[in-house]
Short mmCIF file of C-alpha atoms in Angstrom, two decimals:
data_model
loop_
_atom_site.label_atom_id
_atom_site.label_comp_id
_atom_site.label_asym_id
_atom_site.label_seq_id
_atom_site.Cartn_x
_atom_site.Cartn_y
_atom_site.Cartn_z
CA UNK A 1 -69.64 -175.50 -40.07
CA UNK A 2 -73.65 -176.20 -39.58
CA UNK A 3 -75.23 -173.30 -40.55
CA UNK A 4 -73.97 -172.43 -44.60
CA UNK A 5 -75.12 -169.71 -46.70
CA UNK A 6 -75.02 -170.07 -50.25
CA UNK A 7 -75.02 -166.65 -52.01
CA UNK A 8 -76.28 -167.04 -55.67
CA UNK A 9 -78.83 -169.44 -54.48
CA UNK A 10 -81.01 -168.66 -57.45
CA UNK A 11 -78.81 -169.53 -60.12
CA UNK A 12 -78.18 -172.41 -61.79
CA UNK A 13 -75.00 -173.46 -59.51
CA UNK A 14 -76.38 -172.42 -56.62
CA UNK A 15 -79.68 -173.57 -56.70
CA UNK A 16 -77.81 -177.19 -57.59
CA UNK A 17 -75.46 -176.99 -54.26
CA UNK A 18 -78.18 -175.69 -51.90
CA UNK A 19 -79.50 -179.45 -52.76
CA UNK A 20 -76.41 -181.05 -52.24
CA UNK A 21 -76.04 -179.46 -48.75
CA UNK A 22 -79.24 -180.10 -47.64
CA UNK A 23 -78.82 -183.72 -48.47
CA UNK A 24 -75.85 -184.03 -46.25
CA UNK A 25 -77.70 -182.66 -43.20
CA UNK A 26 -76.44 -179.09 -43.41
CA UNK A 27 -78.56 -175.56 -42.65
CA UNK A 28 -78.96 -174.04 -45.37
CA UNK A 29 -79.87 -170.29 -46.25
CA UNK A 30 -80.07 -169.39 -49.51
CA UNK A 31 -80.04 -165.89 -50.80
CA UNK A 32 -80.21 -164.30 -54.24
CA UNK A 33 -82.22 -161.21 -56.03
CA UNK A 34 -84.83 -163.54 -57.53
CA UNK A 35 -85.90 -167.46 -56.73
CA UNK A 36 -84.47 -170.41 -58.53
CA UNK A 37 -86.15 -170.39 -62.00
CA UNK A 38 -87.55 -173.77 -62.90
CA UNK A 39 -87.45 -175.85 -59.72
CA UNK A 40 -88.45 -175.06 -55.80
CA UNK A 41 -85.65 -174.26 -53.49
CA UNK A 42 -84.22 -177.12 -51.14
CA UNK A 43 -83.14 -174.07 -48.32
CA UNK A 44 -84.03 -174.02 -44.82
CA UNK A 45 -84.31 -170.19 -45.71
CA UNK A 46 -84.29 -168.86 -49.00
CA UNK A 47 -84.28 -164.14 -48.79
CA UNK A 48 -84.81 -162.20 -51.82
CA UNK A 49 -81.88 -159.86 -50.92
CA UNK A 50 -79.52 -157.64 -53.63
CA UNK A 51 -76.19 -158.71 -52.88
CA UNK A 52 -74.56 -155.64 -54.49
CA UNK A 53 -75.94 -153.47 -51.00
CA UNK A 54 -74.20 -153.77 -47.99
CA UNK A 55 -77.43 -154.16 -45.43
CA UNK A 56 -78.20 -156.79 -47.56
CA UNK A 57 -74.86 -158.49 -47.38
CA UNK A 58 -74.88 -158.15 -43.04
CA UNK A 59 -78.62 -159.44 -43.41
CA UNK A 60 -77.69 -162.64 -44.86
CA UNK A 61 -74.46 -163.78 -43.37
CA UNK A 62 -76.24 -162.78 -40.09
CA UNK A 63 -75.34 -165.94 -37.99
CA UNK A 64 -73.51 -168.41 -40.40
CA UNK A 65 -70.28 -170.37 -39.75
CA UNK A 66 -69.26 -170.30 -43.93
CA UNK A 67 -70.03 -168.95 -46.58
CA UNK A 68 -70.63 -169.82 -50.78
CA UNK A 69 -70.20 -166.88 -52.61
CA UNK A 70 -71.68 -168.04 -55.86
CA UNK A 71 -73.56 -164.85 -56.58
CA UNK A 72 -72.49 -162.94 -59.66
CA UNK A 73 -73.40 -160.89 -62.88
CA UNK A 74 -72.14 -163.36 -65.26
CA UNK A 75 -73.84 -165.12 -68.92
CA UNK A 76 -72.46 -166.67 -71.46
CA UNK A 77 -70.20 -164.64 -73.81
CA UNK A 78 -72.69 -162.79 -76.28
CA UNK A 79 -73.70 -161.04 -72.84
CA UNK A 80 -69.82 -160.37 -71.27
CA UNK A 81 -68.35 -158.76 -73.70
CA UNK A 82 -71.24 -156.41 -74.23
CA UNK A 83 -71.29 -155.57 -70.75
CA UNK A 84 -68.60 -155.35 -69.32
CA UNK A 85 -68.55 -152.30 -67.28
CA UNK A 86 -71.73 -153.53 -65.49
CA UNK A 87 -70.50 -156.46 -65.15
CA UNK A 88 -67.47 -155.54 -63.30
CA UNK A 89 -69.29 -152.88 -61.22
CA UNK A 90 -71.48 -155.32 -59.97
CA UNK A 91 -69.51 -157.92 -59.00
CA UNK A 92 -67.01 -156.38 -57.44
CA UNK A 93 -69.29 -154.74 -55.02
CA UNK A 94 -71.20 -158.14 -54.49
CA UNK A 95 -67.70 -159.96 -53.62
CA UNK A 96 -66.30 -156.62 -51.37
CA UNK A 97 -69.44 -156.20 -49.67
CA UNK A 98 -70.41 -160.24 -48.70
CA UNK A 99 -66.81 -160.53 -47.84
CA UNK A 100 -66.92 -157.84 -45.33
CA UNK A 101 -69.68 -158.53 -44.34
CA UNK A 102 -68.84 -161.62 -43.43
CA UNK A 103 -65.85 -160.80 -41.78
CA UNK A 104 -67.88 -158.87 -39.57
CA UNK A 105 -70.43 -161.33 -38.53
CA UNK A 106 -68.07 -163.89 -37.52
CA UNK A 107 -68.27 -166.37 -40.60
CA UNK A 108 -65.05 -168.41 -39.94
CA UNK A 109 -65.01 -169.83 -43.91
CA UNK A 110 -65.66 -168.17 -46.93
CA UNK A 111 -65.67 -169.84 -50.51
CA UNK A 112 -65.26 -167.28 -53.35
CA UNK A 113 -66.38 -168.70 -57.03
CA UNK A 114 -63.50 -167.49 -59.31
CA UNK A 115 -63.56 -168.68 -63.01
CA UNK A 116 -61.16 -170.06 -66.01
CA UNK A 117 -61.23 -166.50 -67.02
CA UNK A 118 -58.63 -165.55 -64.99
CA UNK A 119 -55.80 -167.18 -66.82
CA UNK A 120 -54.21 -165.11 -69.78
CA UNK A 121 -55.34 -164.82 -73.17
CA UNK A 122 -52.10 -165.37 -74.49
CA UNK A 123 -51.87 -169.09 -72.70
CA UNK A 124 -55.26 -169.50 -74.95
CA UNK A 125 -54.08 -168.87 -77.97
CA UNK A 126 -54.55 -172.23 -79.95
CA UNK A 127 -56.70 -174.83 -79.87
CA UNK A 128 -54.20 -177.43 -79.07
CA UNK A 129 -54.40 -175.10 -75.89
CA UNK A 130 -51.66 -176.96 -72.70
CA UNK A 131 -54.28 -177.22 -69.74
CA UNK A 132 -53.88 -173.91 -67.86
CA UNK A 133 -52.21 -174.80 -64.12
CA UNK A 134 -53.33 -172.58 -60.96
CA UNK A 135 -49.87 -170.46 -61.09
CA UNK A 136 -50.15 -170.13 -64.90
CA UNK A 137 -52.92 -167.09 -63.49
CA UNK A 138 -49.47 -164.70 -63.60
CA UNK A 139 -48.00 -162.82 -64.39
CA UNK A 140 -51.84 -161.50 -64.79
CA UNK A 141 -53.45 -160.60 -67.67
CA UNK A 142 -57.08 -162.01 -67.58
CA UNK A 143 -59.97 -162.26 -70.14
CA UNK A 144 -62.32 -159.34 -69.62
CA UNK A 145 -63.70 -157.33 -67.27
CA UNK A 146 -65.02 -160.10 -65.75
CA UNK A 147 -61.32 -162.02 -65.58
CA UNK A 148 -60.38 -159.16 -63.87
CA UNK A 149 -63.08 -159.18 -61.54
CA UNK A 150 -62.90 -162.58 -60.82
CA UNK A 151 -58.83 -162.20 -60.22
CA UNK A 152 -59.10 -158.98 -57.86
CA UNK A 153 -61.59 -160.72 -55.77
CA UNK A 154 -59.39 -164.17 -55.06
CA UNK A 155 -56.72 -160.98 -54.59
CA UNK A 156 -59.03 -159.83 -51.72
CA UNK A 157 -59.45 -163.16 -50.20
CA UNK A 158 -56.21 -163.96 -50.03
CA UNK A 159 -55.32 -159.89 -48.17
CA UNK A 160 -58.59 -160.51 -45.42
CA UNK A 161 -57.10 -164.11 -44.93
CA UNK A 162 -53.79 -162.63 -43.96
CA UNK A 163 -55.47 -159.86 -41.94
CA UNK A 164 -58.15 -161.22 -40.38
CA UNK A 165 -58.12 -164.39 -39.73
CA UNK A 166 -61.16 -165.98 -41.86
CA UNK A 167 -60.05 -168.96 -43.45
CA UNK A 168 -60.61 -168.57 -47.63
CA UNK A 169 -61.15 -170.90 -50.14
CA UNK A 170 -61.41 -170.50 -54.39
CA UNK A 171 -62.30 -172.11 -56.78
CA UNK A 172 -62.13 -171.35 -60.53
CA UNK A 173 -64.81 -172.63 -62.49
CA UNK A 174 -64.44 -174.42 -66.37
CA UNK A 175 -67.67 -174.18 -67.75
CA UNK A 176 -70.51 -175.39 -65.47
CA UNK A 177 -73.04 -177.04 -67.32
CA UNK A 178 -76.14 -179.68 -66.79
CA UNK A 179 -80.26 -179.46 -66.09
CA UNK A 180 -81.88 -176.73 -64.80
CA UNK A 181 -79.76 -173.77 -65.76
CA UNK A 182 -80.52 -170.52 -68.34
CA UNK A 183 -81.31 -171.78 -71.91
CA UNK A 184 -82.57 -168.96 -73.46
CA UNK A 185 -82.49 -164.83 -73.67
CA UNK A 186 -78.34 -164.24 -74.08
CA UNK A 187 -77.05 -164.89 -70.41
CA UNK A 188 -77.06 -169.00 -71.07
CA UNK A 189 -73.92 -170.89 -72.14
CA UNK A 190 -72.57 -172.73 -74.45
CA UNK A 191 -73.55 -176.50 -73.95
CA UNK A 192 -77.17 -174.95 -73.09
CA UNK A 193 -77.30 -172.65 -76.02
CA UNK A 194 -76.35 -175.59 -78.70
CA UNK A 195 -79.10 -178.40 -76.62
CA UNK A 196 -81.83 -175.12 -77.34
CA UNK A 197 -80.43 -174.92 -80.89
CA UNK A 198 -80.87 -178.92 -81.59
CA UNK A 199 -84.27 -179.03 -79.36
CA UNK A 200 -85.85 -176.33 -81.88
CA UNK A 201 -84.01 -177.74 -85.15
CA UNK A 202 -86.03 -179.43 -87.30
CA UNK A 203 -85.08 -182.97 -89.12
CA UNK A 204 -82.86 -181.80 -91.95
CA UNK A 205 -82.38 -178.33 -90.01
CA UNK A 206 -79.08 -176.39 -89.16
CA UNK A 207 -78.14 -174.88 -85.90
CA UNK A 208 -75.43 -171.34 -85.59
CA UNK A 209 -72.55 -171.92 -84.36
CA UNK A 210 -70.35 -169.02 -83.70
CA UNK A 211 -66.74 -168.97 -85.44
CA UNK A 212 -65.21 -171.78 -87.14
CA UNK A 213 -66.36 -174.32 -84.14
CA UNK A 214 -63.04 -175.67 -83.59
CA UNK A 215 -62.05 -174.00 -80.73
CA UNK A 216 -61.84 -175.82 -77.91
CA UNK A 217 -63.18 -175.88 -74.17
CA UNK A 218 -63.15 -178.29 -71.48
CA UNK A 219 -67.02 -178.81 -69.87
CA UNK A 220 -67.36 -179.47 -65.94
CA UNK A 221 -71.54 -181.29 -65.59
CA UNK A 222 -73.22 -179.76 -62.59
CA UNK A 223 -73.05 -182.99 -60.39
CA UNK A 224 -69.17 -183.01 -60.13
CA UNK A 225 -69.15 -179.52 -59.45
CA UNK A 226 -71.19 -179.28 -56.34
CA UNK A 227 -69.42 -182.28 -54.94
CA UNK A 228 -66.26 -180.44 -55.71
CA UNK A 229 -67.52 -177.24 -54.20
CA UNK A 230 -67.89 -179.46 -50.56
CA UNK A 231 -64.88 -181.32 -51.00
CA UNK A 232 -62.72 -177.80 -51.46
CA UNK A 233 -64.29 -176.10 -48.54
CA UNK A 234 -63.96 -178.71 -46.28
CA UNK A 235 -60.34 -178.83 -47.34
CA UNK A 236 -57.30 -177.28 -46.03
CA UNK A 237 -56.17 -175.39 -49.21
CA UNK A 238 -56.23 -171.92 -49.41
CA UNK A 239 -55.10 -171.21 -52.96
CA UNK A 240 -56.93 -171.33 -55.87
CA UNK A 241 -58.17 -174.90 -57.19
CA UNK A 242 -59.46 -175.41 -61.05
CA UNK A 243 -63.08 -176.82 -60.82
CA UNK A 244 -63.48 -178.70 -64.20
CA UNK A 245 -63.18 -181.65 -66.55
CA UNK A 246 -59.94 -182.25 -68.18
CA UNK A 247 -61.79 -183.95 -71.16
CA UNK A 248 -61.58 -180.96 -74.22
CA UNK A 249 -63.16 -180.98 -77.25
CA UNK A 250 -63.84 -178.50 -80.19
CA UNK A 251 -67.65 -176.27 -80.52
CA UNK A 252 -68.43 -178.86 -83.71
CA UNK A 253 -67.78 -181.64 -81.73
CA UNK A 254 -69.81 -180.67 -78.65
CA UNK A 255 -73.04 -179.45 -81.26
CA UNK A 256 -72.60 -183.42 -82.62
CA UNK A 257 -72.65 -184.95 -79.36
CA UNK A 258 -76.26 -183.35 -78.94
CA UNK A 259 -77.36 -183.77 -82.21
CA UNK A 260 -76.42 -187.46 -81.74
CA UNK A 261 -78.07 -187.20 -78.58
CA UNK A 262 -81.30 -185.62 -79.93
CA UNK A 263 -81.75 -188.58 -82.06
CA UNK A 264 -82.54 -186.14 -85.11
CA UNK A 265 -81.44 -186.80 -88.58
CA UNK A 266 -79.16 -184.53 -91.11
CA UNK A 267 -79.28 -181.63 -88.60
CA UNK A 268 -75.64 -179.67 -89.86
CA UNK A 269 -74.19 -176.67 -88.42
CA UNK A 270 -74.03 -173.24 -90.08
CA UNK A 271 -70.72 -171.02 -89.01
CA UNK A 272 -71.46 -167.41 -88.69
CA UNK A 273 -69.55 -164.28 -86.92
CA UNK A 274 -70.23 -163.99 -83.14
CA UNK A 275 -68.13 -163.65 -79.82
CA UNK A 276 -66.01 -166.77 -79.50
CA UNK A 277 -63.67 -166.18 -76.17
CA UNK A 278 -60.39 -167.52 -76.06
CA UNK A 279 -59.40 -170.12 -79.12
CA UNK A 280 -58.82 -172.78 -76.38
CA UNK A 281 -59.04 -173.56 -72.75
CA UNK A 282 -58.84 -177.14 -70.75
CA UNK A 283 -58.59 -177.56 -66.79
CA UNK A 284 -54.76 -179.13 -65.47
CA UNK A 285 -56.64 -180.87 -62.72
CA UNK A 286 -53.21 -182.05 -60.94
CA UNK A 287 -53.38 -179.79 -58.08
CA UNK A 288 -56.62 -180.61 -57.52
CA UNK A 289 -55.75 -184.38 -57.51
CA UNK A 290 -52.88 -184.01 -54.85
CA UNK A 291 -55.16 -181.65 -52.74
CA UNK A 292 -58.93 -183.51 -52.75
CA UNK A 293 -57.47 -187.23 -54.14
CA UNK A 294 -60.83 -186.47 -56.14
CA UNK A 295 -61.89 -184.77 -59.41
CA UNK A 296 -64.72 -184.60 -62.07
CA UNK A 297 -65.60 -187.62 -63.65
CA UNK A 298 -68.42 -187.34 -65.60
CA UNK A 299 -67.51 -187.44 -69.27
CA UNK A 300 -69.50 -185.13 -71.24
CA UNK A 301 -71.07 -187.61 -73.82
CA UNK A 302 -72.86 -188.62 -70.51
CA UNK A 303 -73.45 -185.07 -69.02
CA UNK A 304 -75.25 -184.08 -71.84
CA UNK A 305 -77.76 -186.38 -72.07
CA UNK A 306 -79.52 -185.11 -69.08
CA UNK A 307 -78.72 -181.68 -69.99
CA UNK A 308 -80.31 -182.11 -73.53
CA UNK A 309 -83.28 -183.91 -72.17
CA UNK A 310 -84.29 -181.60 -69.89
CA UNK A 311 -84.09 -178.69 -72.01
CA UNK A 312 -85.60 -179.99 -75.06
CA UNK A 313 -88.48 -180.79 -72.53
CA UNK A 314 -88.55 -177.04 -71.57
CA UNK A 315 -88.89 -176.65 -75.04
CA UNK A 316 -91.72 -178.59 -75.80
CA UNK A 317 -93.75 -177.06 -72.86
CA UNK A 318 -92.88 -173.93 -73.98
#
């Protein structure tokens, strides 16, 4: 597997693992509908391509042993739930038409990037949430259109597999966060949105959060997840893997972590109304243990202190 594309290439994952690859001596082509935002791209080639059109989709997997398919519609979830039928639309003809596509051109691996929304709502209930296992996914009933999305496609994967041969690999995603990703303008999420918040706070300030803050997620920093992204491809599992930390905490206690972070004084945080997802979600990493003898490791109290940096930098300049 020399010659990788990585779909999604101008996004915040993507952009991240096109780096990682190119480090470790792959090719590299990188494809997305607009260039990485704040940094140049590492790729050997980098096309401007829609990946929701099928020419485009045989254009860029046009001589490649294995494919990332990173690219989606996706945000944080201000911008999911009010868009939902978009949302779905659109990413379900990006993941039929790269897969196919694909397929056709001979790719012999193909990665699909699933998410934590898959798992039912009911399993996410509380905040004392029990980490959601792979086979907790069914019987289905996912978050969203996007859930659903994300669950038909490793669906589809799983069906070409069986009938054609290509060898498929998923991973579902807990909340991806670190430098160089969206901060602003409703698609960013949550550990960006709260280091934008603190950044722009003044000394004595408040920053939103929305609901009570004490539901809980589990965050995965950017650096574990690209070396996770390798590891799983370059694996022999088929079925799905969680990508994430294990380490959960609440909304307030993330938004304190940065305001520690920020170095700021008396900064408190003001509940108001606003989407909030599930009450809680955390990653069982145990498959992913047995399969990879590997998983994240990056606590977030260290994760964000990059994160923040950067973006209260961005800030500044801006």
């Amino acid at each position: 597997m020399n010659r990788l594309l990585v779909t999604g290439a101008g996004g915040f994952i993507g952009h991240h693992l096109v780096t990682y690859l190119k480090q470790r001596g792959y090719w590299v082509r990188g494809v997305d509908i607009k260039l990485p935002e704040f940094t140049k791209s590492d790729a050997d080639e980098f096309d401007l391509l829609d990946m929701r059109r099928w020419e485009s989709c045989l254009q860029a997997t046009k001589g490649i042993d294995a494919v990332y398919a990173l690219a989606a519609d996706m945000g944080g979830m201000g911008y999911l739930s009010a868009n939902q039928a978009s949302v779905l639309r659109n990413n379900a003809l990006i993941n039929f038409h790269t897969l196919d596509a694909a397929r056709e051109n001979g790719a012999s691996r193909y990665l699909f990037s699933s998410s934590a929304c898959v798992y039912p709502e009911s399993l996410q209930s509380r905040t004392d949430v029990a980490p959601l296992r792979e086979s907790d996914a069914y019987p289905a009933a996912p978050q969203d259109a996007y859930g659903w999305e994300k669950l038909i496609g490793e669906r589809t994967l799983q069906y070409y597999s069986a009938e054609y041969g290509i060898q498929t690999r998923i991973v579902r995603f807990h909340n991806i966060y670190g430098p160089f990703g969206t901060y602003d303008g409703g698609r960013e999420k949550v550990p960006a949105a709260l280091c934008r918040k603190v950044a722009v706070a003044p000394e004595g300030g408040s920053i939103e959060i929305w609901g009570d803050g004490f539901q809980t997620r589990s965050f995965c920093y950017i650096d574990d997840c690209v070396e996770g992204l390798q590891r799983v491809m370059c694996s022999d599992q088929a079925g799905p893997l969680n990508l994430g930390s294990d380490q959960m905490v609440t909304i307030n206690t993330l938004a304190n972590i940065i305001i520690d972070i920020s170095g700021k004084k008396d900064i408190t945080l003001r509940h108001v109304d606003g989407p909030q997802g599930v009450r809680g979600r955390n990653s069982d990493n145990t498959l992913l243990r047995e399969v990879l003898a590997w998983e994240p490791s990056t606590r977030i109290e260290d994760g964000l202190v990059p994160t923040y940096r950067w973006i209260d930098q961005m800030v500044r300049d801006h």
